[in-house]
Coordinates of C-alpha atoms in Angstrom, one line a residue:
L1 CA 8.0 46.2 5.1
P2 CA 5.8 43.2 4.3
D3 CA 7.5 40.0 3.1
T4 CA 7.1 39.9 -0.7
R5 CA 8.7 36.5 -1.2
N6 CA 6.5 33.7 -2.4
R7 CA 6.2 30.8 -0.1
F8 CA 5.4 27.2 -1.2
L9 CA 5.4 24.0 0.8
F10 CA 5.8 20.7 -1.0
V11 CA 5.8 17.3 0.6
G12 CA 7.0 14.6 -1.6
M13 CA 7.4 10.9 -1.1
Y14 CA 9.1 8.3 -3.2
R15 CA 10.7 4.9 -3.0
D16 CA 14.4 4.8 -3.7
D17 CA 14.0 1.7 -5.9
E18 CA 11.3 3.2 -8.1
V19 CA 13.0 6.4 -9.2
T20 CA 14.8 6.9 -12.5
G21 CA 18.0 8.9 -13.3
T22 CA 16.0 11.9 -14.4
F23 CA 14.4 12.2 -11.0
T24 CA 17.8 12.1 -9.2
I25 CA 19.2 14.8 -11.5
R26 CA 16.3 17.1 -10.8
Y27 CA 16.4 16.4 -7.1
D28 CA 20.2 17.1 -7.0
S29 CA 19.7 20.4 -8.8
L30 CA 17.0 21.5 -6.4
Q31 CA 19.3 20.6 -3.5
R32 CA 22.0 22.9 -4.9
S33 CA 19.6 25.8 -5.4
K34 CA 20.0 28.7 -3.0
N35 CA 16.3 29.6 -3.1
V36 CA 15.0 26.2 -2.0
N37 CA 15.3 24.6 1.4
I38 CA 15.0 20.8 1.3
T39 CA 14.7 18.5 4.3
S40 CA 15.0 14.8 3.5
I41 CA 13.7 12.2 5.9
H42 CA 14.6 8.6 5.2
L43 CA 12.0 6.2 6.4
P44 CA 13.0 2.6 5.9
S45 CA 10.4 0.0 5.0
M46 CA 8.7 -1.9 7.8
S47 CA 9.4 -5.6 8.0
K48 CA 6.6 -8.2 8.1
D49 CA 7.4 -8.6 11.8
D50 CA 7.1 -4.8 12.4
I51 CA 3.7 -4.8 10.7
T52 CA 2.5 -7.9 12.6
E53 CA 3.5 -6.3 15.9
M54 CA 1.8 -3.0 15.0
I55 CA -1.5 -4.8 14.1
M56 CA -1.3 -7.1 17.1
S57 CA -0.9 -4.1 19.4
E58 CA -3.7 -2.0 17.7
L59 CA -6.3 -4.8 17.4
R60 CA -5.2 -6.6 20.6
L61 CA -5.2 -10.0 18.9
P62 CA -2.7 -12.8 19.1
K63 CA -0.1 -13.4 16.4
R64 CA -1.6 -16.6 15.1
I65 CA -4.8 -14.7 14.1
I66 CA -3.0 -11.7 12.7
L67 CA -0.1 -13.4 10.8
H68 CA -1.9 -13.9 7.4
F69 CA -3.5 -10.5 7.5
S70 CA -0.1 -8.8 8.2
D71 CA 1.5 -10.7 5.3
V72 CA -1.2 -9.4 2.9
I73 CA -0.7 -5.8 4.3
H74 CA 3.1 -6.2 3.8
K75 CA 2.7 -7.5 0.2
K76 CA 0.2 -4.7 -0.8
T77 CA 2.4 -1.9 0.7
S78 CA 5.9 -3.3 0.3
G79 CA 6.3 -2.3 3.9
H80 CA 6.2 1.4 3.2
A81 CA 5.1 2.8 6.6
L82 CA 2.9 5.6 5.3
F83 CA 1.1 3.2 2.9
V84 CA 0.7 0.6 5.7
V85 CA -1.1 3.2 7.9
Q86 CA -3.2 4.5 5.0
L87 CA -4.3 1.0 4.0
L88 CA -5.2 0.0 7.5
N89 CA -7.1 3.2 8.0
S90 CA -9.1 2.6 4.8
L91 CA -9.9 -0.9 5.9
V92 CA -11.3 0.4 9.2
R93 CA -13.1 3.3 7.5
D94 CA -14.8 0.9 5.0
N95 CA -15.7 -1.5 7.8
I96 CA -13.6 -4.3 6.4
V97 CA -11.7 -4.4 9.6
I98 CA -13.7 -3.5 12.8
Y99 CA -11.6 -1.8 15.4
N100 CA -12.9 -1.3 19.0
P101 CA -10.2 0.5 21.1
T102 CA -12.0 -0.2 24.4
K103 CA -11.6 -4.0 24.3

């Protein structure tokens, strides 16, 4: 017999400090549902040092050159890891930051 159940994949992302009580009530009720499987992954924010180390490693530049840039990235993203990667990728894609992995 073919599987007649509907399937749906939803990937959500939120910051703990930006959600309201209404969200947590809905999220809790979803977790109690027998028809919904939820997997939560807690990803802590990156520190300024984490971002600096990542950019230094990727761009192969010393800390003194990267420090101000990494501070701006941290302020714009609040250290949210997915936003950090997305912002850096957009800066490379738009040729604001030029990245040459062979050097």
